[in-house]
């Protein structure tokens, strides 16, 4: 019984030490820098979406983790599937304006961040019509080879 108690105490102490070793404490300056970098990365993807630029949009994403994407309530297992859907739905569209009304960036670590945003869109069609509506997005960013990339989104 005494050996079991010593073993459990040792296990608990090891767990506590291990969890402290791997925790990430970021300074206010580090969080500010990451927030600024995420904001810049997000603006790049907004520009790509406004111009319906599939190549630039794809350059904002890293799908190596295969986290999946949700667009309009539909689950896509890969970003390749998202892009196929995007290109099909972009037929007949000229451009769009995205007006971000609310945006919050939460830094999760030195290489992970979460962005949530809501706003309004205007989609301009080639036939002269304009479709308007609201959007809500949750985007997970990860630093991949020194660049912030989208690894998951729920739109």
JSON list of N, CA and C in Angstrom, two decimals, residues 21-95:
[
{"chain": "A", "resi": 21, "resn": "UNK", "atom": "N", "xyz": [6.15, 22.69, -17.60]},
{"chain": "A", "resi": 21, "resn": "UNK", "atom": "CA", "xyz": [7.21, 22.77, -18.59]},
{"chain": "A", "resi": 21, "resn": "UNK", "atom": "C", "xyz": [6.65, 23.12, -19.96]},
{"chain": "A", "resi": 22, "resn": "UNK", "atom": "N", "xyz": [5.48, 22.60, -20.30]},
{"chain": "A", "resi": 22, "resn": "UNK", "atom": "CA", "xyz": [4.93, 22.80, -21.63]},
{"chain": "A", "resi": 22, "resn": "UNK", "atom": "C", "xyz": [3.98, 23.99, -21.74]},
{"chain": "A", "resi": 23, "resn": "UNK", "atom": "N", "xyz": [3.67, 24.66, -20.64]},
{"chain": "A", "resi": 23, "resn": "UNK", "atom": "CA", "xyz": [2.76, 25.80, -20.74]},
{"chain": "A", "resi": 23, "resn": "UNK", "atom": "C", "xyz": [3.46, 26.97, -21.41]},
{"chain": "A", "resi": 24, "resn": "UNK", "atom": "N", "xyz": [2.69, 27.76, -22.13]},
{"chain": "A", "resi": 24, "resn": "UNK", "atom": "CA", "xyz": [3.23, 28.92, -22.83]},
{"chain": "A", "resi": 24, "resn": "UNK", "atom": "C", "xyz": [2.71, 30.19, -22.21]},
{"chain": "A", "resi": 25, "resn": "UNK", "atom": "N", "xyz": [3.58, 30.93, -21.62]},
{"chain": "A", "resi": 25, "resn": "UNK", "atom": "CA", "xyz": [3.23, 32.24, -21.11]},
{"chain": "A", "resi": 25, "resn": "UNK", "atom": "C", "xyz": [3.76, 33.27, -22.09]},
{"chain": "A", "resi": 26, "resn": "UNK", "atom": "N", "xyz": [2.88, 34.03, -22.68]},
{"chain": "A", "resi": 26, "resn": "UNK", "atom": "CA", "xyz": [3.27, 35.05, -23.64]},
{"chain": "A", "resi": 26, "resn": "UNK", "atom": "C", "xyz": [3.16, 36.42, -23.00]},
{"chain": "A", "resi": 27, "resn": "UNK", "atom": "N", "xyz": [4.08, 37.28, -23.36]},
{"chain": "A", "resi": 27, "resn": "UNK", "atom": "CA", "xyz": [4.04, 38.65, -22.86]},
{"chain": "A", "resi": 27, "resn": "UNK", "atom": "C", "xyz": [2.96, 39.43, -23.61]},
{"chain": "A", "resi": 28, "resn": "UNK", "atom": "N", "xyz": [2.62, 40.57, -23.09]},
{"chain": "A", "resi": 28, "resn": "UNK", "atom": "CA", "xyz": [1.66, 41.45, -23.76]},
{"chain": "A", "resi": 28, "resn": "UNK", "atom": "C", "xyz": [2.17, 41.85, -25.13]},
{"chain": "A", "resi": 29, "resn": "UNK", "atom": "N", "xyz": [3.47, 42.09, -25.21]},
{"chain": "A", "resi": 29, "resn": "UNK", "atom": "CA", "xyz": [4.07, 42.47, -26.51]},
{"chain": "A", "resi": 29, "resn": "UNK", "atom": "C", "xyz": [3.97, 41.32, -27.51]},
{"chain": "A", "resi": 30, "resn": "UNK", "atom": "N", "xyz": [4.24, 40.09, -27.05]},
{"chain": "A", "resi": 30, "resn": "UNK", "atom": "CA", "xyz": [4.14, 38.93, -27.95]},
{"chain": "A", "resi": 30, "resn": "UNK", "atom": "C", "xyz": [2.70, 38.74, -28.44]},
{"chain": "A", "resi": 31, "resn": "UNK", "atom": "N", "xyz": [1.75, 38.86, -27.53]},
{"chain": "A", "resi": 31, "resn": "UNK", "atom": "CA", "xyz": [0.34, 38.74, -27.91]},
{"chain": "A", "resi": 31, "resn": "UNK", "atom": "C", "xyz": [-0.06, 39.83, -28.90]},
{"chain": "A", "resi": 32, "resn": "UNK", "atom": "N", "xyz": [0.41, 41.04, -28.66]},
{"chain": "A", "resi": 32, "resn": "UNK", "atom": "CA", "xyz": [0.12, 42.15, -29.57]},
{"chain": "A", "resi": 32, "resn": "UNK", "atom": "C", "xyz": [0.70, 41.92, -30.96]},
{"chain": "A", "resi": 33, "resn": "UNK", "atom": "N", "xyz": [1.92, 41.40, -31.01]},
{"chain": "A", "resi": 33, "resn": "UNK", "atom": "CA", "xyz": [2.58, 41.11, -32.30]},
{"chain": "A", "resi": 33, "resn": "UNK", "atom": "C", "xyz": [1.81, 40.03, -33.05]},
{"chain": "A", "resi": 34, "resn": "UNK", "atom": "N", "xyz": [1.44, 38.97, -32.35]},
{"chain": "A", "resi": 34, "resn": "UNK", "atom": "CA", "xyz": [0.70, 37.87, -32.98]},
{"chain": "A", "resi": 34, "resn": "UNK", "atom": "C", "xyz": [-0.67, 38.38, -33.46]},
{"chain": "A", "resi": 35, "resn": "UNK", "atom": "N", "xyz": [-1.35, 39.16, -32.64]},
{"chain": "A", "resi": 35, "resn": "UNK", "atom": "CA", "xyz": [-2.65, 39.71, -33.03]},
{"chain": "A", "resi": 35, "resn": "UNK", "atom": "C", "xyz": [-2.53, 40.54, -34.30]},
{"chain": "A", "resi": 36, "resn": "UNK", "atom": "N", "xyz": [-1.48, 41.35, -34.38]},
{"chain": "A", "resi": 36, "resn": "UNK", "atom": "CA", "xyz": [-1.25, 42.16, -35.58]},
{"chain": "A", "resi": 36, "resn": "UNK", "atom": "C", "xyz": [-0.98, 41.28, -36.80]},
{"chain": "A", "resi": 37, "resn": "UNK", "atom": "N", "xyz": [-0.19, 40.24, -36.62]},
{"chain": "A", "resi": 37, "resn": "UNK", "atom": "CA", "xyz": [0.12, 39.33, -37.74]},
{"chain": "A", "resi": 37, "resn": "UNK", "atom": "C", "xyz": [-1.13, 38.59, -38.21]},
{"chain": "A", "resi": 38, "resn": "UNK", "atom": "N", "xyz": [-1.98, 38.17, -37.29]},
{"chain": "A", "resi": 38, "resn": "UNK", "atom": "CA", "xyz": [-3.23, 37.48, -37.65]},
{"chain": "A", "resi": 38, "resn": "UNK", "atom": "C", "xyz": [-4.15, 38.45, -38.39]},
{"chain": "A", "resi": 39, "resn": "UNK", "atom": "N", "xyz": [-4.23, 39.67, -37.91]},
{"chain": "A", "resi": 39, "resn": "UNK", "atom": "CA", "xyz": [-5.05, 40.68, -38.57]},
{"chain": "A", "resi": 39, "resn": "UNK", "atom": "C", "xyz": [-4.60, 40.90, -40.02]},
{"chain": "A", "resi": 40, "resn": "UNK", "atom": "N", "xyz": [-3.29, 40.95, -40.23]},
{"chain": "A", "resi": 40, "resn": "UNK", "atom": "CA", "xyz": [-2.74, 41.10, -41.58]},
{"chain": "A", "resi": 40, "resn": "UNK", "atom": "C", "xyz": [-3.07, 39.89, -42.44]},
{"chain": "A", "resi": 41, "resn": "UNK", "atom": "N", "xyz": [-2.92, 38.69, -41.89]},
{"chain": "A", "resi": 41, "resn": "UNK", "atom": "CA", "xyz": [-3.23, 37.46, -42.63]},
{"chain": "A", "resi": 41, "resn": "UNK", "atom": "C", "xyz": [-4.72, 37.42, -42.99]},
{"chain": "A", "resi": 42, "resn": "UNK", "atom": "N", "xyz": [-5.56, 37.85, -42.06]},
{"chain": "A", "resi": 42, "resn": "UNK", "atom": "CA", "xyz": [-7.00, 37.86, -42.30]},
{"chain": "A", "resi": 42, "resn": "UNK", "atom": "C", "xyz": [-7.34, 38.84, -43.42]},
{"chain": "A", "resi": 43, "resn": "UNK", "atom": "N", "xyz": [-6.73, 40.02, -43.42]},
{"chain": "A", "resi": 43, "resn": "UNK", "atom": "CA", "xyz": [-6.97, 41.00, -44.47]},
{"chain": "A", "resi": 43, "resn": "UNK", "atom": "C", "xyz": [-6.58, 40.45, -45.85]},
{"chain": "A", "resi": 44, "resn": "UNK", "atom": "N", "xyz": [-5.51, 39.68, -45.88]},
{"chain": "A", "resi": 44, "resn": "UNK", "atom": "CA", "xyz": [-5.07, 39.05, -47.14]},
{"chain": "A", "resi": 44, "resn": "UNK", "atom": "C", "xyz": [-6.16, 38.10, -47.66]},
{"chain": "A", "resi": 45, "resn": "UNK", "atom": "N", "xyz": [-6.75, 37.33, -46.77]},
{"chain": "A", "resi": 45, "resn": "UNK", "atom": "CA", "xyz": [-7.80, 36.40, -47.21]},
{"chain": "A", "resi": 45, "resn": "UNK", "atom": "C", "xyz": [-9.09, 37.15, -47.57]},
{"chain": "A", "resi": 46, "resn": "UNK", "atom": "N", "xyz": [-9.36, 38.27, -46.90]},
{"chain": "A", "resi": 46, "resn": "UNK", "atom": "CA", "xyz": [-10.52, 39.11, -47.26]},
{"chain": "A", "resi": 46, "resn": "UNK", "atom": "C", "xyz": [-10.35, 39.64, -48.69]},
{"chain": "A", "resi": 47, "resn": "UNK", "atom": "N", "xyz": [-9.14, 40.15, -49.00]},
{"chain": "A", "resi": 47, "resn": "UNK", "atom": "CA", "xyz": [-8.87, 40.66, -50.35]},
{"chain": "A", "resi": 47, "resn": "UNK", "atom": "C", "xyz": [-9.06, 39.56, -51.39]},
{"chain": "A", "resi": 48, "resn": "UNK", "atom": "N", "xyz": [-8.55, 38.37, -51.10]},
{"chain": "A", "resi": 48, "resn": "UNK", "atom": "CA", "xyz": [-8.69, 37.26, -52.03]},
{"chain": "A", "resi": 48, "resn": "UNK", "atom": "C", "xyz": [-10.16, 36.92, -52.25]},
{"chain": "A", "resi": 49, "resn": "UNK", "atom": "N", "xyz": [-10.94, 36.90, -51.17]},
{"chain": "A", "resi": 49, "resn": "UNK", "atom": "CA", "xyz": [-12.37, 36.59, -51.28]},
{"chain": "A", "resi": 49, "resn": "UNK", "atom": "C", "xyz": [-13.11, 37.68, -52.03]},
{"chain": "A", "resi": 50, "resn": "UNK", "atom": "N", "xyz": [-12.77, 38.95, -51.79]},
{"chain": "A", "resi": 50, "resn": "UNK", "atom": "CA", "xyz": [-13.45, 40.04, -52.48]},
{"chain": "A", "resi": 50, "resn": "UNK", "atom": "C", "xyz": [-13.19, 39.99, -53.99]},
{"chain": "A", "resi": 51, "resn": "UNK", "atom": "N", "xyz": [-12.00, 39.58, -54.37]},
{"chain": "A", "resi": 51, "resn": "UNK", "atom": "CA", "xyz": [-11.65, 39.49, -55.79]},
{"chain": "A", "resi": 51, "resn": "UNK", "atom": "C", "xyz": [-11.97, 38.13, -56.39]},
{"chain": "A", "resi": 52, "resn": "UNK", "atom": "N", "xyz": [-12.55, 37.25, -55.58]},
{"chain": "A", "resi": 52, "resn": "UNK", "atom": "CA", "xyz": [-12.85, 35.87, -56.01]},
{"chain": "A", "resi": 52, "resn": "UNK", "atom": "C", "xyz": [-11.60, 35.19, -56.57]},
{"chain": "A", "resi": 53, "resn": "UNK", "atom": "N", "xyz": [-10.46, 35.47, -55.95]},
{"chain": "A", "resi": 53, "resn": "UNK", "atom": "CA", "xyz": [-9.16, 34.96, -56.39]},
{"chain": "A", "resi": 53, "resn": "UNK", "atom": "C", "xyz": [-8.87, 33.63, -55.70]},
{"chain": "A", "resi": 54, "resn": "UNK", "atom": "N", "xyz": [-9.23, 32.53, -56.36]},
{"chain": "A", "resi": 54, "resn": "UNK", "atom": "CA", "xyz": [-9.09, 31.20, -55.77]},
{"chain": "A", "resi": 54, "resn": "UNK", "atom": "C", "xyz": [-7.64, 30.87, -55.44]},
{"chain": "A", "resi": 55, "resn": "UNK", "atom": "N", "xyz": [-6.71, 31.27, -56.31]},
{"chain": "A", "resi": 55, "resn": "UNK", "atom": "CA", "xyz": [-5.29, 30.95, -56.07]},
{"chain": "A", "resi": 55, "resn": "UNK", "atom": "C", "xyz": [-4.77, 31.67, -54.83]},
{"chain": "A", "resi": 56, "resn": "UNK", "atom": "N", "xyz": [-5.08, 32.96, -54.70]},
{"chain": "A", "resi": 56, "resn": "UNK", "atom": "CA", "xyz": [-4.64, 33.72, -53.53]},
{"chain": "A", "resi": 56, "resn": "UNK", "atom": "C", "xyz": [-5.32, 33.20, -52.27]},
{"chain": "A", "resi": 57, "resn": "UNK", "atom": "N", "xyz": [-6.58, 32.85, -52.37]},
{"chain": "A", "resi": 57, "resn": "UNK", "atom": "CA", "xyz": [-7.31, 32.30, -51.23]},
{"chain": "A", "resi": 57, "resn": "UNK", "atom": "C", "xyz": [-6.68, 30.98, -50.77]},
{"chain": "A", "resi": 58, "resn": "UNK", "atom": "N", "xyz": [-6.36, 30.12, -51.72]},
{"chain": "A", "resi": 58, "resn": "UNK", "atom": "CA", "xyz": [-5.72, 28.84, -51.38]},
{"chain": "A", "resi": 58, "resn": "UNK", "atom": "C", "xyz": [-4.36, 29.05, -50.74]},
{"chain": "A", "resi": 59, "resn": "UNK", "atom": "N", "xyz": [-3.67, 30.12, -51.11]},
{"chain": "A", "resi": 59, "resn": "UNK", "atom": "CA", "xyz": [-2.37, 30.42, -50.52]},
{"chain": "A", "resi": 59, "resn": "UNK", "atom": "C", "xyz": [-2.45, 30.83, -49.06]},
{"chain": "A", "resi": 60, "resn": "UNK", "atom": "N", "xyz": [-3.63, 31.15, -48.59]},
{"chain": "A", "resi": 60, "resn": "UNK", "atom": "CA", "xyz": [-3.84, 31.54, -47.19]},
{"chain": "A", "resi": 60, "resn": "UNK", "atom": "C", "xyz": [-4.10, 30.33, -46.29]},
{"chain": "A", "resi": 61, "resn": "UNK", "atom": "N", "xyz": [-4.16, 29.14, -46.87]},
{"chain": "A", "resi": 61, "resn": "UNK", "atom": "CA", "xyz": [-4.58, 27.93, -46.15]},
{"chain": "A", "resi": 61, "resn": "UNK", "atom": "C", "xyz": [-3.49, 26.88, -46.15]},
{"chain": "A", "resi": 62, "resn": "UNK", "atom": "N", "xyz": [-3.38, 26.16, -45.04]},
{"chain": "A", "resi": 62, "resn": "UNK", "atom": "CA", "xyz": [-2.55, 24.95, -44.97]},
{"chain": "A", "resi": 62, "resn": "UNK", "atom": "C", "xyz": [-3.46, 23.83, -44.48]},
{"chain": "A", "resi": 63, "resn": "UNK", "atom": "N", "xyz": [-3.66, 22.82, -45.31]},
{"chain": "A", "resi": 63, "resn": "UNK", "atom": "CA", "xyz": [-4.59, 21.74, -44.99]},
{"chain": "A", "resi": 63, "resn": "UNK", "atom": "C", "xyz": [-3.86, 20.46, -44.59]},
{"chain": "A", "resi": 64, "resn": "UNK", "atom": "N", "xyz": [-2.59, 20.57, -44.20]},
{"chain": "A", "resi": 64, "resn": "UNK", "atom": "CA", "xyz": [-1.82, 19.36, -43.89]},
{"chain": "A", "resi": 64, "resn": "UNK", "atom": "C", "xyz": [-2.36, 18.61, -42.67]},
{"chain": "A", "resi": 65, "resn": "UNK", "atom": "N", "xyz": [-3.04, 19.28, -41.76]},
{"chain": "A", "resi": 65, "resn": "UNK", "atom": "CA", "xyz": [-3.62, 18.61, -40.58]},
{"chain": "A", "resi": 65, "resn": "UNK", "atom": "C", "xyz": [-4.96, 17.96, -40.88]},
{"chain": "A", "resi": 66, "resn": "UNK", "atom": "N", "xyz": [-5.55, 18.27, -42.04]},
{"chain": "A", "resi": 66, "resn": "UNK", "atom": "CA", "xyz": [-6.84, 17.70, -42.44]},
{"chain": "A", "resi": 66, "resn": "UNK", "atom": "C", "xyz": [-7.90, 17.91, -41.35]},
{"chain": "A", "resi": 67, "resn": "UNK", "atom": "N", "xyz": [-7.98, 19.15, -40.82]},
{"chain": "A", "resi": 67, "resn": "UNK", "atom": "CA", "xyz": [-8.92, 19.47, -39.74]},
{"chain": "A", "resi": 67, "resn": "UNK", "atom": "C", "xyz": [-10.35, 19.58, -40.25]},
{"chain": "A", "resi": 68, "resn": "UNK", "atom": "N", "xyz": [-10.53, 19.78, -41.54]},
{"chain": "A", "resi": 68, "resn": "UNK", "atom": "CA", "xyz": [-11.86, 19.93, -42.11]},
{"chain": "A", "resi": 68, "resn": "UNK", "atom": "C", "xyz": [-12.30, 21.38, -42.10]},
{"chain": "A", "resi": 69, "resn": "UNK", "atom": "N", "xyz": [-13.30, 21.67, -42.91]},
{"chain": "A", "resi": 69, "resn": "UNK", "atom": "CA", "xyz": [-13.84, 23.02, -43.06]},
{"chain": "A", "resi": 69, "resn": "UNK", "atom": "C", "xyz": [-15.35, 22.92, -43.15]},
{"chain": "A", "resi": 70, "resn": "UNK", "atom": "N", "xyz": [-16.03, 23.91, -42.61]},
{"chain": "A", "resi": 70, "resn": "UNK", "atom": "CA", "xyz": [-17.48, 23.96, -42.69]},
{"chain": "A", "resi": 70, "resn": "UNK", "atom": "C", "xyz": [-17.85, 25.26, -43.40]},
{"chain": "A", "resi": 71, "resn": "UNK", "atom": "N", "xyz": [-18.58, 25.13, -44.50]},
{"chain": "A", "resi": 71, "resn": "UNK", "atom": "CA", "xyz": [-19.01, 26.29, -45.27]},
{"chain": "A", "resi": 71, "resn": "UNK", "atom": "C", "xyz": [-20.52, 26.17, -45.50]},
{"chain": "A", "resi": 72, "resn": "UNK", "atom": "N", "xyz": [-21.26, 27.14, -45.01]},
{"chain": "A", "resi": 72, "resn": "UNK", "atom": "CA", "xyz": [-22.71, 27.13, -45.20]},
{"chain": "A", "resi": 72, "resn": "UNK", "atom": "C", "xyz": [-23.39, 25.89, -44.66]},
{"chain": "A", "resi": 73, "resn": "UNK", "atom": "N", "xyz": [-22.87, 25.37, -43.56]},
{"chain": "A", "resi": 73, "resn": "UNK", "atom": "CA", "xyz": [-23.46, 24.19, -42.94]},
{"chain": "A", "resi": 73, "resn": "UNK", "atom": "C", "xyz": [-23.04, 22.87, -43.56]},
{"chain": "A", "resi": 74, "resn": "UNK", "atom": "N", "xyz": [-22.16, 22.91, -44.54]},
{"chain": "A", "resi": 74, "resn": "UNK", "atom": "CA", "xyz": [-21.69, 21.69, -45.20]},
{"chain": "A", "resi": 74, "resn": "UNK", "atom": "C", "xyz": [-20.26, 21.42, -44.76]},
{"chain": "A", "resi": 75, "resn": "UNK", "atom": "N", "xyz": [-19.99, 20.17, -44.33]},
{"chain": "A", "resi": 75, "resn": "UNK", "atom": "CA", "xyz": [-18.64, 19.77, -43.92]},
{"chain": "A", "resi": 75, "resn": "UNK", "atom": "C", "xyz": [-17.84, 19.33, -45.13]},
{"chain": "A", "resi": 76, "resn": "UNK", "atom": "N", "xyz": [-16.64, 19.88, -45.25]},
{"chain": "A", "resi": 76, "resn": "UNK", "atom": "CA", "xyz": [-15.69, 19.48, -46.29]},
{"chain": "A", "resi": 76, "resn": "UNK", "atom": "C", "xyz": [-14.48, 18.89, -45.61]},
{"chain": "A", "resi": 77, "resn": "UNK", "atom": "N", "xyz": [-14.12, 17.67, -45.97]},
{"chain": "A", "resi": 77, "resn": "UNK", "atom": "CA", "xyz": [-13.00, 16.98, -45.34]},
{"chain": "A", "resi": 77, "resn": "UNK", "atom": "C", "xyz": [-11.65, 17.58, -45.72]},
{"chain": "A", "resi": 78, "resn": "UNK", "atom": "N", "xyz": [-11.60, 18.25, -46.87]},
{"chain": "A", "resi": 78, "resn": "UNK", "atom": "CA", "xyz": [-10.33, 18.84, -47.31]},
{"chain": "A", "resi": 78, "resn": "UNK", "atom": "C", "xyz": [-10.58, 20.22, -47.93]},
{"chain": "A", "resi": 79, "resn": "UNK", "atom": "N", "xyz": [-9.52, 21.03, -47.94]},
{"chain": "A", "resi": 79, "resn": "UNK", "atom": "CA", "xyz": [-9.65, 22.34, -48.55]},
{"chain": "A", "resi": 79, "resn": "UNK", "atom": "C", "xyz": [-9.79, 22.23, -50.07]},
{"chain": "A", "resi": 80, "resn": "UNK", "atom": "N", "xyz": [-9.27, 21.17, -50.63]},
{"chain": "A", "resi": 80, "resn": "UNK", "atom": "CA", "xyz": [-9.43, 20.93, -52.07]},
{"chain": "A", "resi": 80, "resn": "UNK", "atom": "C", "xyz": [-10.92, 20.86, -52.43]},
{"chain": "A", "resi": 81, "resn": "UNK", "atom": "N", "xyz": [-11.71, 20.21, -51.57]},
{"chain": "A", "resi": 81, "resn": "UNK", "atom": "CA", "xyz": [-13.16, 20.13, -51.77]},
{"chain": "A", "resi": 81, "resn": "UNK", "atom": "C", "xyz": [-13.80, 21.51, -51.65]},
{"chain": "A", "resi": 82, "resn": "UNK", "atom": "N", "xyz": [-13.33, 22.32, -50.69]},
{"chain": "A", "resi": 82, "resn": "UNK", "atom": "CA", "xyz": [-13.84, 23.68, -50.51]},
{"chain": "A", "resi": 82, "resn": "UNK", "atom": "C", "xyz": [-13.60, 24.48, -51.79]},
{"chain": "A", "resi": 83, "resn": "UNK", "atom": "N", "xyz": [-12.40, 24.36, -52.34]},
{"chain": "A", "resi": 83, "resn": "UNK", "atom": "CA", "xyz": [-12.05, 25.13, -53.54]},
{"chain": "A", "resi": 83, "resn": "UNK", "atom": "C", "xyz": [-12.86, 24.69, -54.75]},
{"chain": "A", "resi": 84, "resn": "UNK", "atom": "N", "xyz": [-13.14, 23.41, -54.88]},
{"chain": "A", "resi": 84, "resn": "UNK", "atom": "CA", "xyz": [-13.97, 22.92, -55.98]},
{"chain": "A", "resi": 84, "resn": "UNK", "atom": "C", "xyz": [-15.38, 23.52, -55.87]},
{"chain": "A", "resi": 85, "resn": "UNK", "atom": "N", "xyz": [-15.91, 23.56, -54.66]},
{"chain": "A", "resi": 85, "resn": "UNK", "atom": "CA", "xyz": [-17.22, 24.15, -54.42]},
{"chain": "A", "resi": 85, "resn": "UNK", "atom": "C", "xyz": [-17.19, 25.66, -54.70]},
{"chain": "A", "resi": 86, "resn": "UNK", "atom": "N", "xyz": [-16.13, 26.34, -54.25]},
{"chain": "A", "resi": 86, "resn": "UNK", "atom": "CA", "xyz": [-15.96, 27.78, -54.46]},
{"chain": "A", "resi": 86, "resn": "UNK", "atom": "C", "xyz": [-15.94, 28.11, -55.96]},
{"chain": "A", "resi": 87, "resn": "UNK", "atom": "N", "xyz": [-15.16, 27.36, -56.72]},
{"chain": "A", "resi": 87, "resn": "UNK", "atom": "CA", "xyz": [-15.04, 27.64, -58.16]},
{"chain": "A", "resi": 87, "resn": "UNK", "atom": "C", "xyz": [-16.36, 27.39, -58.89]},
{"chain": "A", "resi": 88, "resn": "UNK", "atom": "N", "xyz": [-17.10, 26.39, -58.45]},
{"chain": "A", "resi": 88, "resn": "UNK", "atom": "CA", "xyz": [-18.40, 26.10, -59.06]},
{"chain": "A", "resi": 88, "resn": "UNK", "atom": "C", "xyz": [-19.40, 27.23, -58.76]},
{"chain": "A", "resi": 89, "resn": "UNK", "atom": "N", "xyz": [-19.40, 27.70, -57.51]},
{"chain": "A", "resi": 89, "resn": "UNK", "atom": "CA", "xyz": [-20.35, 28.74, -57.10]},
{"chain": "A", "resi": 89, "resn": "UNK", "atom": "C", "xyz": [-19.93, 30.13, -57.57]},
{"chain": "A", "resi": 90, "resn": "UNK", "atom": "N", "xyz": [-18.67, 30.32, -57.92]},
{"chain": "A", "resi": 90, "resn": "UNK", "atom": "CA", "xyz": [-18.19, 31.64, -58.36]},
{"chain": "A", "resi": 90, "resn": "UNK", "atom": "C", "xyz": [-18.56, 31.94, -59.81]},
{"chain": "A", "resi": 91, "resn": "UNK", "atom": "N", "xyz": [-19.03, 30.95, -60.55]},
{"chain": "A", "resi": 91, "resn": "UNK", "atom": "CA", "xyz": [-19.43, 31.16, -61.94]},
{"chain": "A", "resi": 91, "resn": "UNK", "atom": "C", "xyz": [-20.59, 32.17, -61.96]},
{"chain": "A", "resi": 92, "resn": "UNK", "atom": "N", "xyz": [-20.42, 33.22, -62.76]},
{"chain": "A", "resi": 92, "resn": "UNK", "atom": "CA", "xyz": [-21.44, 34.26, -62.85]},
{"chain": "A", "resi": 92, "resn": "UNK", "atom": "C", "xyz": [-21.27, 35.39, -61.84]},
{"chain": "A", "resi": 93, "resn": "UNK", "atom": "N", "xyz": [-20.23, 35.29, -61.02]},
{"chain": "A", "resi": 93, "resn": "UNK", "atom": "CA", "xyz": [-19.96, 36.33, -60.02]},
{"chain": "A", "resi": 93, "resn": "UNK", "atom": "C", "xyz": [-18.78, 37.19, -60.48]},
{"chain": "A", "resi": 94, "resn": "UNK", "atom": "N", "xyz": [-18.86, 38.50, -60.24]},
{"chain": "A", "resi": 94, "resn": "UNK", "atom": "CA", "xyz": [-17.76, 39.41, -60.60]},
{"chain": "A", "resi": 94, "resn": "UNK", "atom": "C", "xyz": [-16.84, 39.65, -59.41]},
{"chain": "A", "resi": 95, "resn": "UNK", "atom": "N", "xyz": [-17.42, 40.06, -58.30]},
{"chain": "A", "resi": 95, "resn": "UNK", "atom": "CA", "xyz": [-16.63, 40.38, -57.11]},
{"chain": "A", "resi": 95, "resn": "UNK", "atom": "C", "xyz": [-17.59, 40.49, -55.94]}
]
